CSV table of C-alpha atoms in Angstrom, one decimal:
chain,number,residue,atom,x,y,z
P,1,MET,CA,106.7,79.4,83.3
P,2,VAL,CA,108.3,76.4,85.2
P,3,LEU,CA,110.4,76.4,88.9
P,4,ARG,CA,112.2,74.3,90.1
P,5,VAL,CA,115.2,72.9,91.6
P,6,ASP,CA,118.2,71.5,90.3
P,7,HIS,CA,119.9,69.3,93.1
P,8,ALA,CA,123.5,68.8,90.9
P,9,ARG,CA,123.9,73.1,90.6
P,10,ASP,CA,122.8,73.7,93.9
P,11,GLU,CA,120.0,76.7,90.8
P,12,ALA,CA,116.2,77.8,91.1
P,13,VAL,CA,115.4,77.2,88.1
P,14,LEU,CA,112.9,79.1,85.7
P,15,THR,CA,111.8,78.0,82.5
P,16,LEU,CA,109.9,80.8,80.7
P,17,PRO,CA,108.2,80.3,76.8
P,18,ARG,CA,108.8,82.1,73.8
P,19,ARG,CA,106.4,84.4,74.5
P,20,ALA,CA,107.1,85.3,77.9
P,21,SER,CA,108.5,88.4,79.1
P,22,LEU,CA,112.3,88.1,81.9
P,23,LYS,CA,110.2,90.5,83.1
P,24,GLU,CA,107.2,88.8,83.8
P,25,GLY,CA,109.5,85.5,85.5
P,26,LEU,CA,111.5,87.5,87.6
P,27,ALA,CA,108.5,88.2,88.7
P,28,PHE,CA,107.1,84.7,88.8
P,29,ALA,CA,110.1,84.0,90.5
P,30,GLU,CA,110.4,86.5,93.6
P,31,LYS,CA,106.8,85.4,94.6
P,32,ARG,CA,108.1,82.1,95.6
P,33,ARG,CA,112.0,82.8,96.9
P,34,ASP,CA,110.8,81.1,99.4
P,35,TRP,CA,110.2,78.2,98.5
P,36,ILE,CA,113.5,78.6,96.4
P,37,ALA,CA,115.5,79.1,99.6
P,38,ALA,CA,113.3,76.2,101.6
P,39,ARG,CA,114.3,73.8,98.8
P,40,LEU,CA,117.8,74.8,98.6
P,41,ALA,CA,118.6,75.2,102.1
P,42,SER,CA,117.3,71.3,101.5
P,43,LEU,CA,119.1,70.0,99.7
P,44,PRO,CA,121.9,67.0,101.6
P,45,PRO,CA,125.9,68.5,100.2
P,46,ARG,CA,127.8,67.8,97.6
P,47,VAL,CA,130.0,65.1,97.6
P,48,PRO,CA,133.6,66.2,95.6
P,49,PHE,CA,135.9,63.9,94.9
P,50,VAL,CA,138.7,63.8,96.8
P,51,PRO,CA,140.7,62.0,99.5
P,52,GLY,CA,138.4,60.5,101.7
P,53,ALA,CA,134.8,61.1,100.3
P,54,LEU,CA,132.6,57.9,100.1
P,55,VAL,CA,130.8,57.4,96.8
P,56,PRO,CA,128.3,54.3,96.3
P,57,LEU,CA,129.8,52.2,93.9
P,58,ARG,CA,126.7,49.4,92.5
P,59,GLY,CA,125.2,50.8,95.8
P,60,VAL,CA,127.9,49.7,98.3
P,61,PRO,CA,129.4,52.8,99.5
P,62,HIS,CA,133.4,53.1,98.6
P,63,ALA,CA,136.1,55.3,100.4
P,64,ILE,CA,138.4,57.4,97.1
P,65,ARG,CA,142.3,57.5,98.5
P,66,HIS,CA,145.1,58.6,96.9
P,67,ALA,CA,147.6,55.9,96.4
P,68,ASP,CA,150.9,58.5,96.4
P,69,THR,CA,152.7,56.0,94.1
P,70,PRO,CA,154.8,56.5,90.2
P,71,GLY,CA,153.2,57.1,87.6
P,72,ARG,CA,150.4,57.5,85.5
P,73,GLY,CA,147.3,57.6,87.0
P,74,VAL,CA,145.2,54.5,87.6
P,75,VAL,CA,141.8,53.1,89.2
P,76,ARG,CA,141.1,50.5,91.4
P,77,VAL,CA,138.6,49.5,93.5
P,78,GLU,CA,140.8,47.2,96.7
P,79,ALA,CA,139.0,46.4,99.6
P,80,GLY,CA,136.1,48.7,99.8
P,81,GLU,CA,138.0,51.5,98.6
P,82,ILE,CA,138.3,53.5,95.3
P,83,ARG,CA,142.1,54.4,95.3
P,84,VAL,CA,143.6,56.4,92.8
P,85,SER,CA,147.4,57.0,91.4
P,86,GLY,CA,148.7,59.6,89.1
P,87,ARG,CA,149.3,63.4,90.1
P,88,PRO,CA,146.6,64.9,93.4
P,89,GLU,CA,145.5,67.5,90.6
P,90,HIS,CA,144.3,64.4,88.2
P,91,LEU,CA,142.3,62.3,90.6
P,92,ALA,CA,138.3,64.5,90.8
P,93,ARG,CA,138.4,63.8,86.4
P,94,ARG,CA,139.9,60.4,86.8
P,95,VAL,CA,137.5,59.3,89.2
P,96,ALA,CA,135.0,60.8,86.9
P,97,ASP,CA,136.6,58.8,83.7
P,98,TRP,CA,137.1,55.9,85.5
P,99,LEU,CA,133.3,55.8,86.4
P,100,LYS,CA,131.4,56.6,83.5
P,101,ALA,CA,133.9,53.9,81.8
P,102,GLU,CA,133.1,51.4,84.7
P,103,ALA,CA,128.8,52.8,83.6
P,104,LYS,CA,129.5,51.8,79.4
P,105,ARG,CA,130.9,48.4,80.4
P,106,ALA,CA,127.9,47.1,82.3
P,107,LEU,CA,125.5,49.4,81.5
P,108,GLU,CA,125.8,48.5,77.4
P,109,PRO,CA,126.1,44.1,77.8
P,110,LEU,CA,123.2,44.6,79.9
P,111,ALA,CA,121.4,46.2,77.8
P,112,ARG,CA,121.8,44.1,74.9
P,113,ALA,CA,121.3,41.8,76.6
P,114,LYS,CA,117.8,42.7,77.3
P,115,ALA,CA,117.4,43.4,73.3
P,116,ALA,CA,118.0,39.9,73.6
P,117,ARG,CA,116.0,38.6,75.1
P,118,LEU,CA,113.2,40.3,72.8
P,119,GLY,CA,114.8,40.1,69.3
P,120,VAL,CA,115.1,43.7,69.2
P,121,ALA,CA,118.5,45.7,67.7
P,122,LEU,CA,119.9,48.5,69.5
P,123,GLY,CA,121.3,50.9,67.4
P,124,ARG,CA,124.4,52.7,69.4
P,125,VAL,CA,124.4,52.3,73.1
P,126,THR,CA,126.3,55.8,75.3
P,127,VAL,CA,126.3,57.1,78.6
P,128,ARG,CA,126.6,60.6,79.3
P,129,ASP,CA,125.4,62.9,82.5
P,130,THR,CA,122.2,63.4,82.2
P,131,ARG,CA,120.4,65.0,84.5
P,132,THR,CA,116.7,65.5,84.0
P,133,LEU,CA,116.2,61.4,82.3
P,134,TRP,CA,117.8,58.3,83.5
P,135,GLY,CA,118.0,57.0,79.7
P,136,SER,CA,116.1,57.6,76.7
P,137,CYS,CA,115.1,55.7,73.9
P,138,SER,CA,115.5,56.9,70.0
P,139,ALA,CA,112.6,55.2,67.2
P,140,LYS,CA,116.4,54.1,65.9
P,141,GLY,CA,116.8,52.1,68.3
P,142,ASP,CA,119.7,53.9,69.5
P,143,LEU,CA,120.5,54.3,74.1
P,144,SER,CA,121.2,56.9,76.1
P,145,LEU,CA,121.6,56.2,79.5
P,146,CYS,CA,123.1,57.4,82.5
P,147,TRP,CA,126.6,57.1,84.0
P,148,ARG,CA,124.9,57.7,87.1
P,149,LEU,CA,122.9,54.3,87.2
P,150,ILE,CA,127.0,53.0,88.7
P,151,LEU,CA,126.2,54.7,91.3
P,152,ALA,CA,122.9,52.9,92.2
P,153,PRO,CA,122.2,49.2,93.6
P,154,PRO,CA,122.5,46.4,90.4
P,155,VAL,CA,119.1,46.5,90.6
P,156,VAL,CA,117.9,49.7,89.3
P,157,ALA,CA,120.6,50.3,86.7
P,158,ASP,CA,119.4,46.7,85.4
P,159,TYR,CA,115.4,48.4,85.2
P,160,VAL,CA,116.8,51.4,83.3
P,161,CYS,CA,118.5,49.2,81.2
P,162,ALA,CA,115.0,46.4,80.9
P,163,HIS,CA,112.2,49.8,80.2
P,164,GLU,CA,114.7,51.7,77.9
P,165,VAL,CA,114.8,48.2,75.5
P,166,ALA,CA,111.2,47.6,76.3
P,167,HIS,CA,110.4,50.5,73.9
P,168,ARG,CA,112.1,49.5,70.9
P,169,MET,CA,108.8,47.5,71.4
P,170,VAL,CA,106.1,50.1,73.0
P,171,ARG,CA,107.0,53.6,72.8
P,172,GLY,CA,104.7,54.5,74.8
P,173,HIS,CA,103.9,54.1,79.2
P,174,GLY,CA,100.6,52.3,78.8
P,175,PRO,CA,99.7,49.2,80.6
P,176,ARG,CA,101.3,47.2,78.2
P,177,PHE,CA,104.3,48.9,78.4
P,178,TRP,CA,104.4,48.8,82.2
P,179,ARG,CA,104.1,45.0,81.7
P,180,LEU,CA,107.0,44.0,79.1
P,181,ALA,CA,109.4,46.3,81.4
P,182,GLY,CA,108.3,44.2,84.1
P,183,GLU,CA,109.0,41.4,82.4
P,184,LEU,CA,112.3,42.6,81.4
P,185,ALA,CA,113.5,43.7,85.0
P,186,ASP,CA,114.6,41.7,88.1
P,187,ASP,CA,112.7,44.2,90.4
P,188,MET,CA,110.7,46.6,88.3
P,189,GLU,CA,108.9,48.3,91.4
P,190,GLY,CA,112.2,47.1,93.7
P,191,ALA,CA,113.7,49.6,91.3
P,192,ARG,CA,111.4,52.5,90.8
P,193,ALA,CA,110.8,52.6,94.8
P,194,TRP,CA,115.0,53.9,95.3
P,195,LEU,CA,114.7,56.0,92.3
P,196,ALA,CA,111.9,57.6,94.1
P,197,ARG,CA,113.7,58.0,97.3
P,198,GLU,CA,116.8,58.1,96.5
P,199,GLY,CA,117.7,59.2,92.5
P,200,GLU,CA,117.8,62.9,93.4
P,201,ARG,CA,120.3,61.8,95.8
P,202,LEU,CA,122.9,60.3,92.3
P,203,GLN,CA,123.3,63.9,91.1
P,204,ARG,CA,125.5,65.0,94.1
P,205,TYR,CA,128.1,63.0,93.4
P,206,GLY,CA,130.7,65.1,91.4
P,207,LEU,CA,131.2,67.4,89.5
P,208,ALA,CA,127.7,68.6,86.6
P,209,SER,CA,128.9,68.6,83.6
P,210,PRO,CA,127.7,72.1,81.8
P,211,ARG,CA,124.6,71.9,80.8
P,212,PRO,CA,123.7,74.6,76.9
P,213,SER,CA,121.1,76.5,77.2
P,214,ASP,CA,119.4,79.3,73.9
P,215,TYR,CA,119.7,81.5,76.8
P,216,ASP,CA,121.5,82.0,80.7
P,217,ARG,CA,122.1,84.6,82.7
P,218,PRO,CA,121.8,85.3,86.2
P,219,ILE,CA,118.5,86.7,88.3
P,220,ASP,CA,120.0,89.7,89.7
P,221,ARG,CA,116.7,91.7,92.4
P,222,GLY,CA,118.8,92.8,94.4
P,223,GLY,CA,117.6,91.8,98.6
P,224,THR,CA,115.9,89.0,98.0
P,225,SER,CA,116.7,86.0,100.2
P,226,TRP,CA,118.0,83.4,98.5
P,227,ARG,CA,120.2,85.7,96.5
P,228,ASP,CA,123.4,83.9,98.5
P,229,ARG,CA,123.5,81.0,95.9
P,230,TRP,CA,123.9,81.1,92.1
P,231,LYS,CA,120.6,81.5,90.1
P,232,SER,CA,120.1,80.8,85.9
P,233,VAL,CA,116.8,82.0,84.1
P,234,TRP,CA,116.2,79.6,80.8
P,235,ARG,CA,114.0,80.4,77.9
P,236,THR,CA,112.9,77.7,76.5
P,237,ARG,CA,112.7,77.4,72.5
P,238,GLY,CA,108.9,76.1,72.5
């Protein structure tokens, strides 16, 4: 059994192996309710995409502003602001869509340039809202990268692209892999340190994407001290 706090959704998530019962899982979580409460209380505040919110773009804080101009919604960056025109009720979605598009525009050429340095081919490069991995590389050479990397300093996105491209030559994480990733990245150690220190905060911006699950239901234990926030139990297929 694995119990963790999902920083993107303010939830405690319990993962059960196939043979474990829900009753066993709930008892496991019940014994750790003080830990859950402490972890949830320590989470930094969420930052929705609303006017006035400060959102990092390539590591630099930008204020979201609604531009009261007619016409369809347009997003542009000016003077340290992310300015969004169009109807205000669509602002959050437009900011999210724009950030994802910016991530695609920045990350795909970066990854392909690093692949060219190695003389390897890449397949599709997609940008998604991943929560446990900043990137992944399939055996066929398809890369999946987290759009939230556009929020981080450029050296962080550079490292993640270097890391995934290096897997085109070395699948594991042995010494040869780390040497290769370090050669491809501008500052691998600095980027890794930043992700370890600040990476979880990137999940606090905007709305989290729905998570598909094989099994999803709230934990309802009556008088537990951490029941004020919604909880989920996820059963793995393993």
